[in-house]
PDB file of C-alpha atoms in Angstrom:
ATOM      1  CA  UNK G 762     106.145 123.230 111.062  1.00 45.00           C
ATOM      2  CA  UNK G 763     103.367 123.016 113.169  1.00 44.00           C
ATOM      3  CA  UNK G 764     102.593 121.029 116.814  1.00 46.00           C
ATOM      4  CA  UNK G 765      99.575 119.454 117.456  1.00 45.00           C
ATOM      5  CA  UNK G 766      98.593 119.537 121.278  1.00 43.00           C
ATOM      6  CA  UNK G 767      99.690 115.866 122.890  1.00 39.00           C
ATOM      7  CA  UNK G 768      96.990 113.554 123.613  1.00 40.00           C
ATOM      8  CA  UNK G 769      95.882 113.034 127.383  1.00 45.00           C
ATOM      9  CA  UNK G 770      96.339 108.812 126.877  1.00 61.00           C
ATOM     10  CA  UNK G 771      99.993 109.023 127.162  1.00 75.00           C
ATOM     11  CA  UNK G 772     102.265 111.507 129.078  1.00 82.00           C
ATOM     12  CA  UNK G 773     104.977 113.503 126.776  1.00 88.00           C
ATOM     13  CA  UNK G 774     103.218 112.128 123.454  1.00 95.00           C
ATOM     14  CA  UNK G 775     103.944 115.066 120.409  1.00 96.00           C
ATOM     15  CA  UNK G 776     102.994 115.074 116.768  1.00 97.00           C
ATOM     16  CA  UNK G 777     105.088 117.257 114.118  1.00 97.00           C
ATOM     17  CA  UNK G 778     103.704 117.909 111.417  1.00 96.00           C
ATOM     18  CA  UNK G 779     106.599 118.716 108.621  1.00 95.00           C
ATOM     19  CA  UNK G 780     106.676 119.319 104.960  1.00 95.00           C
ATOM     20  CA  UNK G 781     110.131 117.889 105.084  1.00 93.00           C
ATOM     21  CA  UNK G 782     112.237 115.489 107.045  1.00 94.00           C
ATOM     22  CA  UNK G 783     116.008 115.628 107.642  1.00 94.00           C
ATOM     23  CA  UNK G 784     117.570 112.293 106.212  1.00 94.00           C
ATOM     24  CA  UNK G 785     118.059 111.167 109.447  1.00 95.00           C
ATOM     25  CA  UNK G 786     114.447 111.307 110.522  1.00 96.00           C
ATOM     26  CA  UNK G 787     114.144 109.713 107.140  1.00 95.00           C
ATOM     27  CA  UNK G 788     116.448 107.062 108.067  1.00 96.00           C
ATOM     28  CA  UNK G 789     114.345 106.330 111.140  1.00 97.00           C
ATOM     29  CA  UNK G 790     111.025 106.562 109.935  1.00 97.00           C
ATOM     30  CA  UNK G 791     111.979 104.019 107.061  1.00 96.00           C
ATOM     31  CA  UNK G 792     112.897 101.602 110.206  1.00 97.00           C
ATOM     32  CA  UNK G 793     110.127 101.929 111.800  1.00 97.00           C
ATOM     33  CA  UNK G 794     108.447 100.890 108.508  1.00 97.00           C
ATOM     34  CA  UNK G 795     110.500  97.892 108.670  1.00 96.00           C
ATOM     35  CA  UNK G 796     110.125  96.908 112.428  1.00 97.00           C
ATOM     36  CA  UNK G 797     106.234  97.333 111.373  1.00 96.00           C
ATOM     37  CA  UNK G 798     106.345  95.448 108.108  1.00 95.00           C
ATOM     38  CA  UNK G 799     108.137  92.191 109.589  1.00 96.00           C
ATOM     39  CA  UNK G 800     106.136  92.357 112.551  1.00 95.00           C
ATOM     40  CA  UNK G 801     102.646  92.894 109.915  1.00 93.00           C
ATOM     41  CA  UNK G 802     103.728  90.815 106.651  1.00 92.00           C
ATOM     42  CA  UNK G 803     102.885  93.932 104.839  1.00 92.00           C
ATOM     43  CA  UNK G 804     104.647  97.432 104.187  1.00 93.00           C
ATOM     44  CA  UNK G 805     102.190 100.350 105.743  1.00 93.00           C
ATOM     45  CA  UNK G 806     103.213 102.738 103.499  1.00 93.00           C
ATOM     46  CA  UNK G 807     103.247 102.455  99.911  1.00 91.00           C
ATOM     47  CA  UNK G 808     106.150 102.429  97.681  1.00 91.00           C
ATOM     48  CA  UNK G 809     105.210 105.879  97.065  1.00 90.00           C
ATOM     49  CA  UNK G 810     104.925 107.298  99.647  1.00 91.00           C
ATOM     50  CA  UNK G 811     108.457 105.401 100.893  1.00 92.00           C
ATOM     51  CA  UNK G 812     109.762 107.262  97.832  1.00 90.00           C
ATOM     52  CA  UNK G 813     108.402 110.754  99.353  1.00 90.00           C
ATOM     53  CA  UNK G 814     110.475 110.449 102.379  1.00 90.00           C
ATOM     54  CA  UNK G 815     113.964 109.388 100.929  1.00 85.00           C
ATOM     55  CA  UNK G 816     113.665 112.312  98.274  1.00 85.00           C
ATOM     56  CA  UNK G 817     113.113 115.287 100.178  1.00 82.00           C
ATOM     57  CA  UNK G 818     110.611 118.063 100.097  1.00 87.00           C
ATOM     58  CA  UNK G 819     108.086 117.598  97.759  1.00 89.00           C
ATOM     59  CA  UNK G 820     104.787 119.674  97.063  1.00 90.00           C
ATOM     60  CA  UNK G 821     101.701 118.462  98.727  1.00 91.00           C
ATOM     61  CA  UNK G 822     103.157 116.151 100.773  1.00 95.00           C
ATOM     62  CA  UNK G 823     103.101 116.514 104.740  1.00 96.00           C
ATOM     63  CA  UNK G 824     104.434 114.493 107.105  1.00 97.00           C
ATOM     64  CA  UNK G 825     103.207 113.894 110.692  1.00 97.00           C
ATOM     65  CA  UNK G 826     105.562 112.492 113.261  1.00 97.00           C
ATOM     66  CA  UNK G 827     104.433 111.130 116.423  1.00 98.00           C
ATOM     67  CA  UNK G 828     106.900 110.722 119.502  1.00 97.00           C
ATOM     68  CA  UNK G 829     106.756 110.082 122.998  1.00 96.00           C
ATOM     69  CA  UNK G 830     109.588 111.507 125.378  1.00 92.00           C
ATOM     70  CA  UNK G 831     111.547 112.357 121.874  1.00 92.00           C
ATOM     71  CA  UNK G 832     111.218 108.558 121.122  1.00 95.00           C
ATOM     72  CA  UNK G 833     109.348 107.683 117.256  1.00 97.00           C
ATOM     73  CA  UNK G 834     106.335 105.579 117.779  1.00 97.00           C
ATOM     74  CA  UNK G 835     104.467 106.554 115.235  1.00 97.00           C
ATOM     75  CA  UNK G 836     104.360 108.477 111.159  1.00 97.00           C
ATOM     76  CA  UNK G 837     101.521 109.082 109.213  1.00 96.00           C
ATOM     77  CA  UNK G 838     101.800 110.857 105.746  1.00 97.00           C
ATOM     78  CA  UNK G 839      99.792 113.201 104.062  1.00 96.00           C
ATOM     79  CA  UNK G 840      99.407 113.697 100.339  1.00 94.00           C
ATOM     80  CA  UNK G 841      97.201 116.088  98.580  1.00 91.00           C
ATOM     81  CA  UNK G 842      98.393 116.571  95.368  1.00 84.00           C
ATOM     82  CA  UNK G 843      95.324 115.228  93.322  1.00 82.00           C
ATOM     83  CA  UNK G 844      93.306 118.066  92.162  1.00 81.00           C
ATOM     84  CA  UNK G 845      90.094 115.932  92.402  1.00 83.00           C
ATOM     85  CA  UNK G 846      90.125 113.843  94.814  1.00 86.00           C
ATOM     86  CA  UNK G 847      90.468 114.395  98.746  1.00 89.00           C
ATOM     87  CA  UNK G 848      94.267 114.186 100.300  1.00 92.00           C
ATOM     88  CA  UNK G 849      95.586 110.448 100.673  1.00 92.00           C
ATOM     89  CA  UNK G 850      96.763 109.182 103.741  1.00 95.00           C
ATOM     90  CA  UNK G 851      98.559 106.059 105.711  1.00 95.00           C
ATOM     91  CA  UNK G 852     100.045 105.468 108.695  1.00 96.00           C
ATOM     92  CA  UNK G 853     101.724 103.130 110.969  1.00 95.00           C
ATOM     93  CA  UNK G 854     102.546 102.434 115.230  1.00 96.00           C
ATOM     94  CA  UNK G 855     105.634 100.920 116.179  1.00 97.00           C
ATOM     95  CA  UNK G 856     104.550  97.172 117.261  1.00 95.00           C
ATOM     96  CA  UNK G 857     105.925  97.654 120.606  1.00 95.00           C
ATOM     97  CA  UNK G 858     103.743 100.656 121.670  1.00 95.00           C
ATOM     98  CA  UNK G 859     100.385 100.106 119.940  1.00 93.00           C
ATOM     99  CA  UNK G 860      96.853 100.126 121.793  1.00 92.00           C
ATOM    100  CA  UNK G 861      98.076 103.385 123.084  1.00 93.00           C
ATOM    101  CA  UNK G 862      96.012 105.884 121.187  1.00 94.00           C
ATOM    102  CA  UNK G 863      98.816 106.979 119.122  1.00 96.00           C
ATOM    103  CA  UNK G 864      97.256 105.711 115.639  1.00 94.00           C
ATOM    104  CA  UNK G 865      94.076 107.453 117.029  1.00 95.00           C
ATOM    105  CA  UNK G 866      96.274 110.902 117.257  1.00 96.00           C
ATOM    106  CA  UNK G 867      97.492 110.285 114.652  1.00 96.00           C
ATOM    107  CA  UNK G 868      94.592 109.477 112.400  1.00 95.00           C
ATOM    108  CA  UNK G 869      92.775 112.152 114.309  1.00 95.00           C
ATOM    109  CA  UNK G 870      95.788 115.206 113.056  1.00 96.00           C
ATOM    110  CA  UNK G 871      95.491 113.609 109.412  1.00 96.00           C
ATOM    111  CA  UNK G 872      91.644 114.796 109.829  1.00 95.00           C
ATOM    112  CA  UNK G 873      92.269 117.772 111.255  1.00 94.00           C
ATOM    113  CA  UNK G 874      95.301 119.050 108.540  1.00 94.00           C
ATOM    114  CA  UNK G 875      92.298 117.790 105.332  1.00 93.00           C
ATOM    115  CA  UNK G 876      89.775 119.281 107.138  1.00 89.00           C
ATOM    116  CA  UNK G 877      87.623 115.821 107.401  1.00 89.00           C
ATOM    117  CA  UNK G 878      87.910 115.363 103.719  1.00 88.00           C
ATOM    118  CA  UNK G 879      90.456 112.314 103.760  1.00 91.00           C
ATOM    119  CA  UNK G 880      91.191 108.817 101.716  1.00 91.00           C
ATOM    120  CA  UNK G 881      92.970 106.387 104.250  1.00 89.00           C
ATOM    121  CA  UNK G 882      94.678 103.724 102.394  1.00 88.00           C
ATOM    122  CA  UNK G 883      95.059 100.217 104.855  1.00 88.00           C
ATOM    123  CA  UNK G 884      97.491  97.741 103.321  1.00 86.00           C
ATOM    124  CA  UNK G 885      96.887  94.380 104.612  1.00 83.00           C
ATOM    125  CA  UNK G 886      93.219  94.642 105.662  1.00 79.00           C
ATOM    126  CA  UNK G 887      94.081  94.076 109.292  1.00 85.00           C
ATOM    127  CA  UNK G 888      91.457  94.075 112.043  1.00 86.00           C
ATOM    128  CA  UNK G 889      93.476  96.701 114.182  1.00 87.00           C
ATOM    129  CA  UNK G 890      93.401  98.696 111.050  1.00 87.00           C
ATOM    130  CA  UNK G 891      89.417  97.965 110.098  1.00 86.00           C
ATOM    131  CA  UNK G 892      88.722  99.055 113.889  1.00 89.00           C
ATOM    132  CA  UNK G 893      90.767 102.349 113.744  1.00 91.00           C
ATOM    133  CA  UNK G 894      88.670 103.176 110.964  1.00 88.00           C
ATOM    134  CA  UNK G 895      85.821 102.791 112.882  1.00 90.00           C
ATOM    135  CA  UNK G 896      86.831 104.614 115.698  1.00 91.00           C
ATOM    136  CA  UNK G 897      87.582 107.358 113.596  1.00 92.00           C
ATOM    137  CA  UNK G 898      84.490 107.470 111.432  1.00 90.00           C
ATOM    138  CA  UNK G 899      85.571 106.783 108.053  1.00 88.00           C
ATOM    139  CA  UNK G 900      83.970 104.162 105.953  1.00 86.00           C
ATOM    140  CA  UNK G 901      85.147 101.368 103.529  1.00 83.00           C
ATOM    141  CA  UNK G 902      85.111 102.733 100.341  1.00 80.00           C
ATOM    142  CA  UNK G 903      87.101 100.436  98.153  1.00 78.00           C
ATOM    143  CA  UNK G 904      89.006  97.356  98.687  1.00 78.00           C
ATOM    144  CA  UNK G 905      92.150  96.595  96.283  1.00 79.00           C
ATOM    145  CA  UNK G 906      93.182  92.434  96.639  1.00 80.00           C
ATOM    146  CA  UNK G 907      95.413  90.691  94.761  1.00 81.00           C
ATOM    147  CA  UNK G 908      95.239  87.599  93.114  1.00 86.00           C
ATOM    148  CA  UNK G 909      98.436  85.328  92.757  1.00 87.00           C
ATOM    149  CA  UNK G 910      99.130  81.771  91.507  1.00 83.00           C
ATOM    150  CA  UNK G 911     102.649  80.486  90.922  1.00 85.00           C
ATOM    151  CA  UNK G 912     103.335  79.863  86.774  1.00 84.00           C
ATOM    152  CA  UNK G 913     105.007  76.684  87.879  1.00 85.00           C
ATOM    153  CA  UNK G 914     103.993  73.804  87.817  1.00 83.00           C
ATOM    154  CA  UNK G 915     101.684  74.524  85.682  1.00 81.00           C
ATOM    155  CA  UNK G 916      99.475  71.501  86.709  1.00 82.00           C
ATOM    156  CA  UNK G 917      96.162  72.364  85.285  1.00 84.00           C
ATOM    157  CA  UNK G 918      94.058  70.849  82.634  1.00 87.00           C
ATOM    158  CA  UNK G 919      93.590  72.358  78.681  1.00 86.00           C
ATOM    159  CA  UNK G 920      90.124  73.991  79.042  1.00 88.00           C
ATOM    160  CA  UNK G 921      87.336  72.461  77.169  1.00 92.00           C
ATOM    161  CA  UNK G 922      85.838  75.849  75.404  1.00 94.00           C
ATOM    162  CA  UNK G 923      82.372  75.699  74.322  1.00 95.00           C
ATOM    163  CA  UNK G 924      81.712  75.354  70.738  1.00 95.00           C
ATOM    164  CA  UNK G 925      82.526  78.323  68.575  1.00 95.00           C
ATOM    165  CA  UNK G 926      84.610  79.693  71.119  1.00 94.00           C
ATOM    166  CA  UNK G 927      88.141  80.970  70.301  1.00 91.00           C
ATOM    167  CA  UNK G 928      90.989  82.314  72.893  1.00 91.00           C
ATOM    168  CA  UNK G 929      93.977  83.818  70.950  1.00 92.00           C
ATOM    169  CA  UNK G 930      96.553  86.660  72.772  1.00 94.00           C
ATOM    170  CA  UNK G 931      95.182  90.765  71.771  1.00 94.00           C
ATOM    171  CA  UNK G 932      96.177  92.190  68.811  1.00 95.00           C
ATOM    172  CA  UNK G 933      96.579  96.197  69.132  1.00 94.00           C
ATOM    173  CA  UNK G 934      94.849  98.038  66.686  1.00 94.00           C
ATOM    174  CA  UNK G 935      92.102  95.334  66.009  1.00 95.00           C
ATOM    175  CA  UNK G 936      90.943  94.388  69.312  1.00 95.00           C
ATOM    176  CA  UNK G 937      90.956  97.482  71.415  1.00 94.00           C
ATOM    177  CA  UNK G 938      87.210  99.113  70.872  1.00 93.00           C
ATOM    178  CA  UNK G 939      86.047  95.076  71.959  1.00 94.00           C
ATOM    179  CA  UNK G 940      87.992  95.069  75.193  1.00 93.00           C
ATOM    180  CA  UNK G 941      87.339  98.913  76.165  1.00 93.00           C
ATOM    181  CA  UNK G 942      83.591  98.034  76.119  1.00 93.00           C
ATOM    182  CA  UNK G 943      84.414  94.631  77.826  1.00 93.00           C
ATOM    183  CA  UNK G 944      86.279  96.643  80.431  1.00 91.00           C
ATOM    184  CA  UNK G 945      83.570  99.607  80.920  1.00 91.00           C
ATOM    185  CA  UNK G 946      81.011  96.961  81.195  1.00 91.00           C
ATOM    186  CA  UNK G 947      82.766  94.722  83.620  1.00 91.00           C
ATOM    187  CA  UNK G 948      84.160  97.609  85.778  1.00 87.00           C
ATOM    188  CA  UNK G 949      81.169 100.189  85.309  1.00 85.00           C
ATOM    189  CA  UNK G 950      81.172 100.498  89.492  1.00 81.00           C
ATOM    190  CA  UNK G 951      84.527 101.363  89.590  1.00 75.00           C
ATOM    191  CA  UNK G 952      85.789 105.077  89.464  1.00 71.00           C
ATOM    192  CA  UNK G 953      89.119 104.594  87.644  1.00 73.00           C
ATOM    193  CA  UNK G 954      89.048 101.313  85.767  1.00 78.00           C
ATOM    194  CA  UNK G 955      85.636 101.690  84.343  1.00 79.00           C
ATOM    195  CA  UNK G 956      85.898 105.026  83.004  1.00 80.00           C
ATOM    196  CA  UNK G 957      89.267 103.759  80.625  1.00 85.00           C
ATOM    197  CA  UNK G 958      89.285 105.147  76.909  1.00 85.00           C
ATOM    198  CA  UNK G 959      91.316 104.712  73.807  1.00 86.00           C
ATOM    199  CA  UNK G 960      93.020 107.839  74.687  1.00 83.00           C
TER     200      UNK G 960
END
């Protein structure tokens, strides 16, 4: 376990930084995630890294714990178990005590343990989030959305197709070499989904 120094912006503010948290700082930092995510409409932490703190030690993850007077305002995780990529991160601030600094400490001890080299992952794509990025110097790098429609009603017209055009479901073993190069080609900017194979 290590301290980093507390921040001048608020009196008795500490961050731990721990490779492991007893369940009962599990317990809390999981309600904090709550308080946050009903207060956000969106979890701050990923289901991963939710899974990382109810299971217990695990290699390559860190976890930095931000209090104030003993009381949890903030968590940020670390995760550098990719062997290519820099060290993953998120974090969150209690509702109640943001504009405070404290995702600034805390975004500024997840630089400091990487050593500047650092993927920040913002669920949501909320300004307060956009501007601590700023603040802190990182850049946009990729933006994930989603795309959802309900499958009922179903209350759109057949598609007129132009001639000579078929649409049938994929058929493994016959269509796969068509849709990999459909794939590439479509995602050829993209670092993951554009570098696919058969394999």
């Amino acid at each position: 376990m290590t301290d980093a120094a507390p921040a001048a912006i608020e009196p008795g503010r500490q961050i731990k930084t721990l490779d492991e948290l007893t369940p009962e700082l599990a317990d809390d930092v999981l309600g904090l995630l709550s308080v946050a995510a009903r207060a956000d409409g969106v979890q701050a932490v990923s289901e991963q890294g939710r899974l990382y703190l109810r299971h217990g030690r695990r290699e390559g993850v860190r976890h930095f714990v931000l209090t104030v007077a003993g009381d949890l305002r903030g968590y940020a995780q670390l995760e550098g178990t990719d062997p290519v990529e820099a060290p993953a991160a998120e974090l969150v601030v209690h509702p109640a005590h943001r504009g405070r600094g404290h995702g600034r400490a805390l975004g500024n001890a997840l630089l400091g343990a990487s050593g500047k080299r650092l993927r920040m992952w913002a669920h949501g794509g909320k300004s307060a989030a956009r501007h601590l990025a700023q603040v802190l110097g990182l850049t946009l790098f990729r933006e994930l959305r989603q795309l959802r429609r309900p499958l009922s009603p179903l209350d759109i017209a057949e598609p007129t197709l132009p001639e000579g055009v078929t649409v049938r479901t994929f058929v493994p073993g016959q269509d796969d070499s068509a849709w990999l190069a459909v794939n590439s080609s479509a995602f050829a900017h993209h670092p993951e989904q554009g570098s696919i194979t058969q394999r």
